[in-house]
mmCIF file of C-alpha atoms in Angstrom:
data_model
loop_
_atom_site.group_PDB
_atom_site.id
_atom_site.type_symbol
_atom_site.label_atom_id
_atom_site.label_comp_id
_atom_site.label_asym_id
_atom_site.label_seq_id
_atom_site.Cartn_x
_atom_site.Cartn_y
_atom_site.Cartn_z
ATOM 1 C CA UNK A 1 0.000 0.000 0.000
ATOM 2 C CA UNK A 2 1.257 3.584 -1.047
ATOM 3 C CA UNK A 3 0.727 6.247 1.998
ATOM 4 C CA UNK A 4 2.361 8.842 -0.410
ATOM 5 C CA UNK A 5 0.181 10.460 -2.992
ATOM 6 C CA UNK A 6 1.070 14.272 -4.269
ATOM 7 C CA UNK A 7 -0.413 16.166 -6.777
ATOM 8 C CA UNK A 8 2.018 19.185 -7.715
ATOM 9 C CA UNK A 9 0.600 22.015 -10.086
ATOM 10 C CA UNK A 10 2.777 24.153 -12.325
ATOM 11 C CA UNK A 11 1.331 26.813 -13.911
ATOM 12 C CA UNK A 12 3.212 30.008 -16.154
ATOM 13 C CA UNK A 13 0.865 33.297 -16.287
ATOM 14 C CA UNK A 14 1.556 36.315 -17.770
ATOM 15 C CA UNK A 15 0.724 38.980 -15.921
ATOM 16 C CA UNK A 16 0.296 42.956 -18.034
ATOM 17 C CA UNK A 17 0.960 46.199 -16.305
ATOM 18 C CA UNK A 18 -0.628 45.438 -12.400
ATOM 19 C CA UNK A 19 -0.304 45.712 -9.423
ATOM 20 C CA UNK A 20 -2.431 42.747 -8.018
ATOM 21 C CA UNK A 21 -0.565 42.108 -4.065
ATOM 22 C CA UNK A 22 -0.287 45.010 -2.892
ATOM 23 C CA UNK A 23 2.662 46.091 1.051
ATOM 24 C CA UNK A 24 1.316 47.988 3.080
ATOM 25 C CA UNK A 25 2.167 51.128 1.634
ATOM 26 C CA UNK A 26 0.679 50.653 -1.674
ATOM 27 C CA UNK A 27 3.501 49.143 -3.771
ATOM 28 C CA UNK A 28 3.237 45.301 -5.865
ATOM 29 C CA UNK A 29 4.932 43.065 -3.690
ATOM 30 C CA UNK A 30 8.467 41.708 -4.848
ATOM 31 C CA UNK A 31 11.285 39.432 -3.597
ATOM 32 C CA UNK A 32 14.637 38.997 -4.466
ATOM 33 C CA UNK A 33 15.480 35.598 -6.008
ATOM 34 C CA UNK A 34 18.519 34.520 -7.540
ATOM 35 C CA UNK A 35 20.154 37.836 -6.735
ATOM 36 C CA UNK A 36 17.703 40.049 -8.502
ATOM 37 C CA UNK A 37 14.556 41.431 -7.617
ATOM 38 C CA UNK A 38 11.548 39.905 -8.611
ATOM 39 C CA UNK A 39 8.038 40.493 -8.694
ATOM 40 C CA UNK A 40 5.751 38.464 -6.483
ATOM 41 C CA UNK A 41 2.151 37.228 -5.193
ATOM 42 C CA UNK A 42 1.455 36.264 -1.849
ATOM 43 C CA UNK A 43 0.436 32.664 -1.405
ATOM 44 C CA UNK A 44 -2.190 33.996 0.949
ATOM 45 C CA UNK A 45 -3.681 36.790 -1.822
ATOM 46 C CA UNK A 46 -3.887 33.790 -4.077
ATOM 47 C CA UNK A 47 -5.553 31.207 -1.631
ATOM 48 C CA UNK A 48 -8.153 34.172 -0.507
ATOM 49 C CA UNK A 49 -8.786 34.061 -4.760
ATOM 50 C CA UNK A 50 -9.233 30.693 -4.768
ATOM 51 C CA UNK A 51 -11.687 30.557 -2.143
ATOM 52 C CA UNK A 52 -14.166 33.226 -3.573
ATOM 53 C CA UNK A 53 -13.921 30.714 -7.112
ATOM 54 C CA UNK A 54 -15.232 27.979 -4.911
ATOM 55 C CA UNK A 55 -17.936 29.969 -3.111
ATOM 56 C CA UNK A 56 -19.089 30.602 -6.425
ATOM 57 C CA UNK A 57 -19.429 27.468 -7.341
ATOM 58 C CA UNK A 58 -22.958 26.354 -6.202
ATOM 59 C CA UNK A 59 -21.863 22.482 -5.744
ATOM 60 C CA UNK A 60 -18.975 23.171 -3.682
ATOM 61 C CA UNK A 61 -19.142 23.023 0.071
ATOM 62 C CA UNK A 62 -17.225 25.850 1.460
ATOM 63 C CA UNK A 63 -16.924 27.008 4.766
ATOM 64 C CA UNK A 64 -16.769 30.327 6.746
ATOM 65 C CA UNK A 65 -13.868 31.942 8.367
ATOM 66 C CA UNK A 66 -15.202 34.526 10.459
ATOM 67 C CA UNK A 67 -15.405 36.528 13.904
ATOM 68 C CA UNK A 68 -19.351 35.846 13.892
ATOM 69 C CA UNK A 69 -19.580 31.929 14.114
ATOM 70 C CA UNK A 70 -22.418 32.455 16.198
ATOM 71 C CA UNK A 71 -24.473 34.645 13.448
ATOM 72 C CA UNK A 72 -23.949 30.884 11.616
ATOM 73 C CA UNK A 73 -24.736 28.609 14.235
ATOM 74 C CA UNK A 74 -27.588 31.221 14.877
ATOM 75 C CA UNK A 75 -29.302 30.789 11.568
ATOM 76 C CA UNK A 76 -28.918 27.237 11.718
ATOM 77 C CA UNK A 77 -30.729 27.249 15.584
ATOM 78 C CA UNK A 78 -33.848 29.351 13.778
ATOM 79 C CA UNK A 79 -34.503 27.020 10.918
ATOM 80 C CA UNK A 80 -34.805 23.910 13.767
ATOM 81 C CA UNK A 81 -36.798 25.900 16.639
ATOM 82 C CA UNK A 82 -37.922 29.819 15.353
ATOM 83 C CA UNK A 83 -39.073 29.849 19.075
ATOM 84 C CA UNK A 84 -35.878 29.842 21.234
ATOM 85 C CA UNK A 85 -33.552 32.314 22.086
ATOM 86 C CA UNK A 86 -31.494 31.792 19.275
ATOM 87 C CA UNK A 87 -28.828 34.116 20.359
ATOM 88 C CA UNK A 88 -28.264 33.077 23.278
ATOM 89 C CA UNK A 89 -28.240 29.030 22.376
ATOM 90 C CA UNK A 90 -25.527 30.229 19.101
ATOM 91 C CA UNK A 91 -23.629 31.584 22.139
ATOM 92 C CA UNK A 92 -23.483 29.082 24.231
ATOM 93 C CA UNK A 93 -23.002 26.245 21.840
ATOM 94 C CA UNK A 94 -19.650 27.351 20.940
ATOM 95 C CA UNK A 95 -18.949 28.325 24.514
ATOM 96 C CA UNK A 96 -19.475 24.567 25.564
ATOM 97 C CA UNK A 97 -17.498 24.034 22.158
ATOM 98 C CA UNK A 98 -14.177 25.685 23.687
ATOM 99 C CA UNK A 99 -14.523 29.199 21.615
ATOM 100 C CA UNK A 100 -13.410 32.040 23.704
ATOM 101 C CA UNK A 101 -15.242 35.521 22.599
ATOM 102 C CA UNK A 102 -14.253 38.922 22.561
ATOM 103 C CA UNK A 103 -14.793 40.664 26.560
ATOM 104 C CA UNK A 104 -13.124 43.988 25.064
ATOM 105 C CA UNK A 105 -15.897 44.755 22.269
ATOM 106 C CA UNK A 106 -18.516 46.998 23.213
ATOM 107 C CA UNK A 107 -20.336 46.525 20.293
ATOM 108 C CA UNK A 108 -21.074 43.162 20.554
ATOM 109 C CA UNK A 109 -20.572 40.020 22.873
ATOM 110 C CA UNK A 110 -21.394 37.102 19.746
ATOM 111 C CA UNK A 111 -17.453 38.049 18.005
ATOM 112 C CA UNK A 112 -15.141 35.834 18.801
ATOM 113 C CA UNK A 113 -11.618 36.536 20.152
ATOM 114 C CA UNK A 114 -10.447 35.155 16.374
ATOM 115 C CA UNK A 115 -11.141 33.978 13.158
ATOM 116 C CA UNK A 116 -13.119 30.936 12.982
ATOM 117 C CA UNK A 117 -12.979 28.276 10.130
ATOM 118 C CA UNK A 118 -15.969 26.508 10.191
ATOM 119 C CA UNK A 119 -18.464 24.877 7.805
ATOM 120 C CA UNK A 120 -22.530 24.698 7.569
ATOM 121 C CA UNK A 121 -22.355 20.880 8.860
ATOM 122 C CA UNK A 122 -21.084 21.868 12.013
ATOM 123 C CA UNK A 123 -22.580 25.214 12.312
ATOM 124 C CA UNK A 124 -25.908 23.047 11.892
ATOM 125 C CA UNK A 125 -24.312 20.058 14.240
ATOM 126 C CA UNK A 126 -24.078 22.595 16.870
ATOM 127 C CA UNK A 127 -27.434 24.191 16.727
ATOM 128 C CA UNK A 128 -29.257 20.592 16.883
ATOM 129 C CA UNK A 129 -27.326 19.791 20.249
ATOM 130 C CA UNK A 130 -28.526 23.311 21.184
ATOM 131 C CA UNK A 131 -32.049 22.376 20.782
ATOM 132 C CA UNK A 132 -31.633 19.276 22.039
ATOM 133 C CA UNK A 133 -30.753 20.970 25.627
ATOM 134 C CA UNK A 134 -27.418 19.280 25.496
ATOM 135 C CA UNK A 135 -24.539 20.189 28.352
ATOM 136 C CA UNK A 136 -22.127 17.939 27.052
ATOM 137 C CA UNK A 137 -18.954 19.925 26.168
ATOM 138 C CA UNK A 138 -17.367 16.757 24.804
ATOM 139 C CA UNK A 139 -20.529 16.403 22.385
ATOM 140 C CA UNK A 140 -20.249 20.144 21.167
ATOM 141 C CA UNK A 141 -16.093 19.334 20.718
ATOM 142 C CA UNK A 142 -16.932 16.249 18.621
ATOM 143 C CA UNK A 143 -19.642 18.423 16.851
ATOM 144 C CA UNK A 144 -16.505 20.968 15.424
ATOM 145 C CA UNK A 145 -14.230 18.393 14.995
ATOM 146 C CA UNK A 146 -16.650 15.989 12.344
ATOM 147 C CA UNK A 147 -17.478 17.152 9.121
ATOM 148 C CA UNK A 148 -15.011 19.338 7.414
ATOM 149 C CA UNK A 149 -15.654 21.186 4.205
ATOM 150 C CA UNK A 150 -13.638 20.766 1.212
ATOM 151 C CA UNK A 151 -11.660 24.408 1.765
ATOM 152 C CA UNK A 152 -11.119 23.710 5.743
ATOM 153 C CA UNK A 153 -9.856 20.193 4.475
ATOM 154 C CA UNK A 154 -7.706 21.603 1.765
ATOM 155 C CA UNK A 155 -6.459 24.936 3.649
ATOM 156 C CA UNK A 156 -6.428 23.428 7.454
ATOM 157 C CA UNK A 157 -7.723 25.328 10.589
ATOM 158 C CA UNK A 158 -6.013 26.458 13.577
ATOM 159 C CA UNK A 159 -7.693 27.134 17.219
ATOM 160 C CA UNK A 160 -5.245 28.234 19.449
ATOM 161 C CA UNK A 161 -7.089 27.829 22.315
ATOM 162 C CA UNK A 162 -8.065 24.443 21.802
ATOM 163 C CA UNK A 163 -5.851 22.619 19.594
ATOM 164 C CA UNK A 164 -7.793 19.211 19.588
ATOM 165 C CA UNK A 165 -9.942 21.500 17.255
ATOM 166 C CA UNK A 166 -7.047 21.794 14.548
ATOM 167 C CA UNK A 167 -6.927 20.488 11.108
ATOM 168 C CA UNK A 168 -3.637 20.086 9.221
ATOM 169 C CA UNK A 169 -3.692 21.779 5.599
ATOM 170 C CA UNK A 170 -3.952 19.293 2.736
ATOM 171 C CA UNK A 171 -2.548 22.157 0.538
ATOM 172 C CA UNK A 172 0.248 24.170 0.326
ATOM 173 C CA UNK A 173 0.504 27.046 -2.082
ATOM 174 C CA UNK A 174 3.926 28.979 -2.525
ATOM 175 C CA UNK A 175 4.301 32.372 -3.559
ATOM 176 C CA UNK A 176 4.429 33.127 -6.771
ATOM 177 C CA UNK A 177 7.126 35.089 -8.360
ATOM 178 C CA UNK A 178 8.473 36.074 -12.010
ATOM 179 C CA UNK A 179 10.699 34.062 -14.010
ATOM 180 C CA UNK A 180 12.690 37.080 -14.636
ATOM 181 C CA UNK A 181 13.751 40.614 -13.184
ATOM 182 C CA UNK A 182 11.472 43.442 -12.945
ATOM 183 C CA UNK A 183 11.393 47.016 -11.960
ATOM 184 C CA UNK A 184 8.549 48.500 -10.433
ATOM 185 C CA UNK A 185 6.996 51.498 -12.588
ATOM 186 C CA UNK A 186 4.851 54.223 -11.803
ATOM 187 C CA UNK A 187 1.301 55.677 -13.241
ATOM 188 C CA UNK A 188 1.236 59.033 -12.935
ATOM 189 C CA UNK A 189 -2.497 60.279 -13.180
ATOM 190 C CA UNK A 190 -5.061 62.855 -13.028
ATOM 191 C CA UNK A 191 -9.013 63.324 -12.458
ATOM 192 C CA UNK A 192 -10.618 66.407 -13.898
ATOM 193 C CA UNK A 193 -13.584 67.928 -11.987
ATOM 194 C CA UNK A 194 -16.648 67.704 -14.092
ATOM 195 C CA UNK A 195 -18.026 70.901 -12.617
ATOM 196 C CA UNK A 196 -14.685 73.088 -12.562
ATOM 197 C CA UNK A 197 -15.199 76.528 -14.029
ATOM 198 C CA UNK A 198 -14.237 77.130 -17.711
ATOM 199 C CA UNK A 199 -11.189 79.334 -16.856
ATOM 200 C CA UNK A 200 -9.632 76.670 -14.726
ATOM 201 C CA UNK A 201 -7.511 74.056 -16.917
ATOM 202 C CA UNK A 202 -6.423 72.362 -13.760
ATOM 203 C CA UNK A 203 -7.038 68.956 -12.831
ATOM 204 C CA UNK A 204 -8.784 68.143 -9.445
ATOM 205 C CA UNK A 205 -6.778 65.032 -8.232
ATOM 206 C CA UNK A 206 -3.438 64.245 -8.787
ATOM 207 C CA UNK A 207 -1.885 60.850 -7.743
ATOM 208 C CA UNK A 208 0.345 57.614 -8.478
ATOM 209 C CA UNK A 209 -0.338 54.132 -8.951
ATOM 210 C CA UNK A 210 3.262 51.931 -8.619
ATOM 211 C CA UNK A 211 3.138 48.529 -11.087
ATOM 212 C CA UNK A 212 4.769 45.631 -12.694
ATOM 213 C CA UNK A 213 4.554 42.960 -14.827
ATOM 214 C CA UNK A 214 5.480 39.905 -15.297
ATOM 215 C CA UNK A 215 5.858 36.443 -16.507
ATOM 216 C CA UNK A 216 5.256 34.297 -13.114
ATOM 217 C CA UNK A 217 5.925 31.100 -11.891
ATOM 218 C CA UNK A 218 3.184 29.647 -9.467
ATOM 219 C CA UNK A 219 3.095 26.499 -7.842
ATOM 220 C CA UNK A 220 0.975 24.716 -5.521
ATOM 221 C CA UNK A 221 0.711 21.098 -4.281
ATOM 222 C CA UNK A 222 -2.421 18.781 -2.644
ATOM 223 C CA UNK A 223 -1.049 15.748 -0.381
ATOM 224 C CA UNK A 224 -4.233 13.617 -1.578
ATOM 225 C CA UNK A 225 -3.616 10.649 1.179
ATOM 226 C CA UNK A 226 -4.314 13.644 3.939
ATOM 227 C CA UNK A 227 -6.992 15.110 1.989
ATOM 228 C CA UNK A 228 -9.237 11.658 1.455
ATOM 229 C CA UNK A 229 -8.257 10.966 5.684
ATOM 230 C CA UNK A 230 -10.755 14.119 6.213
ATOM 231 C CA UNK A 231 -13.172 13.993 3.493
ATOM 232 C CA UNK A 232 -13.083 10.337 2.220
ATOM 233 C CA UNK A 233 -11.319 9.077 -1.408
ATOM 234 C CA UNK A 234 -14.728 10.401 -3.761
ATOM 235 C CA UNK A 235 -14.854 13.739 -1.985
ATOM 236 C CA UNK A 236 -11.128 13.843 -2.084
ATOM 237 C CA UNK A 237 -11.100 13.347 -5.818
ATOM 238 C CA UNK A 238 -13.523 15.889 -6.785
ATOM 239 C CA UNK A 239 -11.830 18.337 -4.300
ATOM 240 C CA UNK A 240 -8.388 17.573 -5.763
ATOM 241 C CA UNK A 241 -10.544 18.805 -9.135
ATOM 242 C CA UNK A 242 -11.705 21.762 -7.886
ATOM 243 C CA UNK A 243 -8.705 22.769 -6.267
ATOM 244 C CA UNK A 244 -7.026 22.830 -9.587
ATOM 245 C CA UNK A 245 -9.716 24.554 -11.324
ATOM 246 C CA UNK A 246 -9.509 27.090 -9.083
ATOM 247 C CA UNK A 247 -5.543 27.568 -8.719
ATOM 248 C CA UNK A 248 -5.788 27.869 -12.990
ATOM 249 C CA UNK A 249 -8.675 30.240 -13.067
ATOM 250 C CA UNK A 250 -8.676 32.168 -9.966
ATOM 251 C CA UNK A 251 -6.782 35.580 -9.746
ATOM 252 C CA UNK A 252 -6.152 38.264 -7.109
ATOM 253 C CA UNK A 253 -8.648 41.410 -7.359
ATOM 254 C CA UNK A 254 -5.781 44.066 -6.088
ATOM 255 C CA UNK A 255 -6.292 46.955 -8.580
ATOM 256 C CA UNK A 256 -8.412 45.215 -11.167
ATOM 257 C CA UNK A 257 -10.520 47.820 -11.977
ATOM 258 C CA UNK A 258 -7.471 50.032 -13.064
ATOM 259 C CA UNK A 259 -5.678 47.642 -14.796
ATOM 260 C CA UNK A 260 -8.039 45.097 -16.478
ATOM 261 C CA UNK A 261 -5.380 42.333 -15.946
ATOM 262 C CA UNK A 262 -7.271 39.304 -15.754
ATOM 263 C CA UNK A 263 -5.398 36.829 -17.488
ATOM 264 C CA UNK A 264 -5.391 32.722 -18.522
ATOM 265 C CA UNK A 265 -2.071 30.838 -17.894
ATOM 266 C CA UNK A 266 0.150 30.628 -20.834
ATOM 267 C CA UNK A 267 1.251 27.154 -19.670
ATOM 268 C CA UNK A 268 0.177 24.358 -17.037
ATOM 269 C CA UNK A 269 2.286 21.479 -15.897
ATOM 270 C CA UNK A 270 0.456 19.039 -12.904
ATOM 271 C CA UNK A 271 2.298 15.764 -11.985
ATOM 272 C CA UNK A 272 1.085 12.819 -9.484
ATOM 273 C CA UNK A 273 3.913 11.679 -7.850
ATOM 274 C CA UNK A 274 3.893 8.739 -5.288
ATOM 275 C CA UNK A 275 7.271 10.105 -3.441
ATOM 276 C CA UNK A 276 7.449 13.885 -2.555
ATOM 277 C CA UNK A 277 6.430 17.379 -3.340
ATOM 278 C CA UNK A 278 8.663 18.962 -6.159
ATOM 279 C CA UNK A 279 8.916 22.876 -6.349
ATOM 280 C CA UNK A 280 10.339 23.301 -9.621
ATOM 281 C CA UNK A 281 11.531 26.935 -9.122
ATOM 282 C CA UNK A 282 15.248 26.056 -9.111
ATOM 283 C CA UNK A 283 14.519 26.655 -13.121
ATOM 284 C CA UNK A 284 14.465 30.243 -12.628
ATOM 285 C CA UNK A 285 16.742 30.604 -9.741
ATOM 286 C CA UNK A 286 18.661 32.378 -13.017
ATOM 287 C CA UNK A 287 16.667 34.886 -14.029
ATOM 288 C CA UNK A 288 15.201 34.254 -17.384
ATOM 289 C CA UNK A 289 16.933 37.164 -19.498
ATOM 290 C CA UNK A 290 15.157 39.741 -21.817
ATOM 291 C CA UNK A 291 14.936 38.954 -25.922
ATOM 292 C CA UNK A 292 12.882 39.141 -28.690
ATOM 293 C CA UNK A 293 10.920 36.298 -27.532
ATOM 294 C CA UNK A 294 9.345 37.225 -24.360
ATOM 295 C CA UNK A 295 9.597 35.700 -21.168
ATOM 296 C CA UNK A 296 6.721 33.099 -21.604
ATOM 297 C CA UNK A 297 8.645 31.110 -24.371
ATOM 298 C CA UNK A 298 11.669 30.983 -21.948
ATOM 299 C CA UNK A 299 10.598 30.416 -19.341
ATOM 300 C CA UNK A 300 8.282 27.050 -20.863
ATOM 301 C CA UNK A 301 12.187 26.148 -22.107
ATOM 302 C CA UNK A 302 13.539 26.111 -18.785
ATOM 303 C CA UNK A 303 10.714 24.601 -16.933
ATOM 304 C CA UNK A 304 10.984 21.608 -18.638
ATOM 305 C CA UNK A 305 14.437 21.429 -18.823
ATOM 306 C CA UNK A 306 14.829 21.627 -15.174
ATOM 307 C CA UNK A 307 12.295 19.252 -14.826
ATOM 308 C CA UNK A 308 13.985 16.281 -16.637
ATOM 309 C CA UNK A 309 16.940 17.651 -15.128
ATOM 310 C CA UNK A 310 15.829 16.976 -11.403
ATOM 311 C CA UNK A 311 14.099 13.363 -12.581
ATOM 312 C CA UNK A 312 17.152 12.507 -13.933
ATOM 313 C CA UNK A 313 19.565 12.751 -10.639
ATOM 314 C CA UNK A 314 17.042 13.639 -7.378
ATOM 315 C CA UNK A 315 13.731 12.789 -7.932
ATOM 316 C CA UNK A 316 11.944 9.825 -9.530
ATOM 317 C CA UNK A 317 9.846 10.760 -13.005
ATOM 318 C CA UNK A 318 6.075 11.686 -11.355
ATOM 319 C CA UNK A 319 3.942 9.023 -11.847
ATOM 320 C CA UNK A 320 1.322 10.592 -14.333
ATOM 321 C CA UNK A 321 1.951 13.939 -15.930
ATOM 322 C CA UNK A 322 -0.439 16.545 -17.619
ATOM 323 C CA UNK A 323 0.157 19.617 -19.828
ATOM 324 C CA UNK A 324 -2.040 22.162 -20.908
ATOM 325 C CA UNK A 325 -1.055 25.065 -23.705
ATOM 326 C CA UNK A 326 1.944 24.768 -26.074
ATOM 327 C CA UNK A 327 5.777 24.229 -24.907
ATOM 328 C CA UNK A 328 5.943 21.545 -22.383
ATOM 329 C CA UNK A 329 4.958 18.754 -24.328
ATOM 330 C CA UNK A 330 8.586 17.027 -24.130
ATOM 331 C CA UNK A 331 6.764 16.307 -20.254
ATOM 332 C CA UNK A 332 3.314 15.130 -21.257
ATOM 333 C CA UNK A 333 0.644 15.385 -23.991
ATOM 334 C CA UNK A 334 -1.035 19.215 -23.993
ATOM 335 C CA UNK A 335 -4.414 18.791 -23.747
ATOM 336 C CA UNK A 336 -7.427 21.043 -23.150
ATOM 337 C CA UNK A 337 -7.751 22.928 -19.328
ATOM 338 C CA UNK A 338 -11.042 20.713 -18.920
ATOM 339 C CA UNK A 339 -9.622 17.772 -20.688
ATOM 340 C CA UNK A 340 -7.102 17.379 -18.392
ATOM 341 C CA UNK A 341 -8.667 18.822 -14.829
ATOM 342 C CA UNK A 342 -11.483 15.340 -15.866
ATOM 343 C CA UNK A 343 -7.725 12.740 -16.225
ATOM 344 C CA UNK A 344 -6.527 14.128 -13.382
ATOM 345 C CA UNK A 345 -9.797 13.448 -10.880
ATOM 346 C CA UNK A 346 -9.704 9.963 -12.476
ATOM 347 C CA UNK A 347 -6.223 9.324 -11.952
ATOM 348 C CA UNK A 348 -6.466 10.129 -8.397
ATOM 349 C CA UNK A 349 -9.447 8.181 -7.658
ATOM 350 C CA UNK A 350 -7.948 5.160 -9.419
ATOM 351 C CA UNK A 351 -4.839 5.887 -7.264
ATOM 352 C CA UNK A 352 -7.026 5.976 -4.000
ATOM 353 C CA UNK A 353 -8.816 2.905 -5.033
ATOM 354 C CA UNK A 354 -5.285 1.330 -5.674
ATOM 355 C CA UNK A 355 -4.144 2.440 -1.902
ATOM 356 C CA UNK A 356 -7.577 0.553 -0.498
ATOM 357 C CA UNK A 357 -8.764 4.700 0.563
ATOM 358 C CA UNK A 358 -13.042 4.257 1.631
#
């Protein structure tokens, strides 16, 4: 029986003139890499993307990470028993649950101290223990502990003041960063007043908006074995799906209205490997240098060169491979996005079925 089971995505995007991840004062985010600065998206600007795609998506079920757990367990407590005191039950529940609110706020008593992951199945597991009259803090424990949703699975949950309440990510999701060097850039703009008298050619705003762009390397992997442990191997399958779905479609909102820089990845590279995760960065650890041809053509060139680079003295070849878009054939067939997103959710089921996974 196999207890390893990784599925590694590899995707190129082209980014235009943005400024999606966003430091605190205002400017794209970069790193340096390889000696030279580079520009970069925070794993956690790209998760927060990926979790609005699924909430979208009417079939998926997400969770809630909020301060107002009890507004959810609340709802749940009025659709079993309109009657009660359903703010005071929400309250309690999660009290006899181990959740610790917020003494400080004035406004309100119901936020907790921190953000809470939590999904409808428990929100509703809670309310029917509620209603049931229930002062068994072990029950209301159990209660938050069953039934994750396919996000809290995938992106874990932490309670630190009750651990036992924890869930260990599935996913990790590294920062993405470009290929190649950039330098940061600046808009210089202006808004004219609509309503300015005629003799007054001035403008009445003035202002800067600092951007990039950027061919970027983003990569992201889903350790399936932990993944079907919380949500069974069928759920895990179709999660493993939607997870890649969303990493290829999703994108960070930071400026979009200014910049219109939604964009579809020029390249996408996903391996199943039975051994390890793989970040394939290494292949731009040397910046991929300006030419006539881009930085997307390059940087496909070195991807997959690194790639049969590292299966040919570290790693073991993955187990399946998928492409999708032109240039990295020499690792696996191209095929359409939802072409290969339909092999992959079969491969891993077959996998899971192979490893004896319920």
């Amino acid at each position: 029986m196999n207890k390893r089971l990784y599925v590694d995505f590899h995707i190129l995007q082209t980014v235009p003139p943005s400024c999606i991840n966003r430091d605190d004062t205002g400017s794209p985010k970069t790193a340096v890499y390889g000696g030279v600065l580079r520009a970069r998206v925070s794993s956690q600007a790209w998760k927060h993307a990926m979790r609005a795609a699924f909430a979208e998506n009417a079939q998926l079920d997400v969770g809630k990470r909020t301060k107002k757990a009890a507004e959810l367990v609340k709802a749940q407590i009025l659709a079993l028993a309109p009657e009660l005191d359903a703010d005071k039950l929400a309250k309690k529940a999660l009290e006899n649950a181990g959740i610790k609110f917020d003494e400080k706020s004035k406004k309100d008593d119901t936020v907790t101290k921190a953000l809470f992951f939590m999904s409808t199945a428990q929100a509703k597991a809670l309310a029917e223990l509620a209603v049931e009259g229930s002062a068994d803090k072990k029950q209301y424990r159990d209660a938050l502990k069953a039934a994750p949703s396919m996000d809290m699975a995938l992106f874990g949950r932490m309670v630190a003041d009750d651990p036992s309440l924890n869930y260990d990510a599935a996913a990790q999701v590294a920062h993405s960063i470009s290929t190649h060097a950039v330098q940061n850039e600046y808009d210089y703009f202006t808004a004219v007043d609509d309503c300015q008298a005629e003799d007054n050619a001035g403008a009445g705003h003035l202002g800067t908006v600092e951007y990039n762009s950027s061919t970027l390397y983003r990569y992201a992997t889903v350790n399936v074995m932990e993944l079907a442990g919380q949500l069974g191997a069928a759920q895990a399958a179709e999660t493993v799906r939607a997870f890649g779905e969303a990493f290829l479609f999703s994108m960070p909102t930071g400026k979009q209205n200014t910049f219109a820089n939604r964009t579809l990845p020029d390249a996408v590279y996903v391996t199943l490997r039975e051994d390890q995760p793989v970040n394939l960065c290494g292949a731009f650890e040397r910046a991929v240098p300006r030419s006539a041809q881009g930085y997307a053509a390059p940087s496909k060139a070195a991807l997959a060169q690194y790639a049969q680079q590292m299966y040919s003295s570290f790693a073991e070849a993955p187990a399946q491979s998928f492409t999708v878009g032109s240039g990295l054939e020499e690792l696996a067939p191209a095929q359409t996005a939802k072409a290969m997103l339909g092999a992959l959710e079969k491969a891993v089921r077959d996998a899971l079925a192979g490893n004896e996974v319920g």
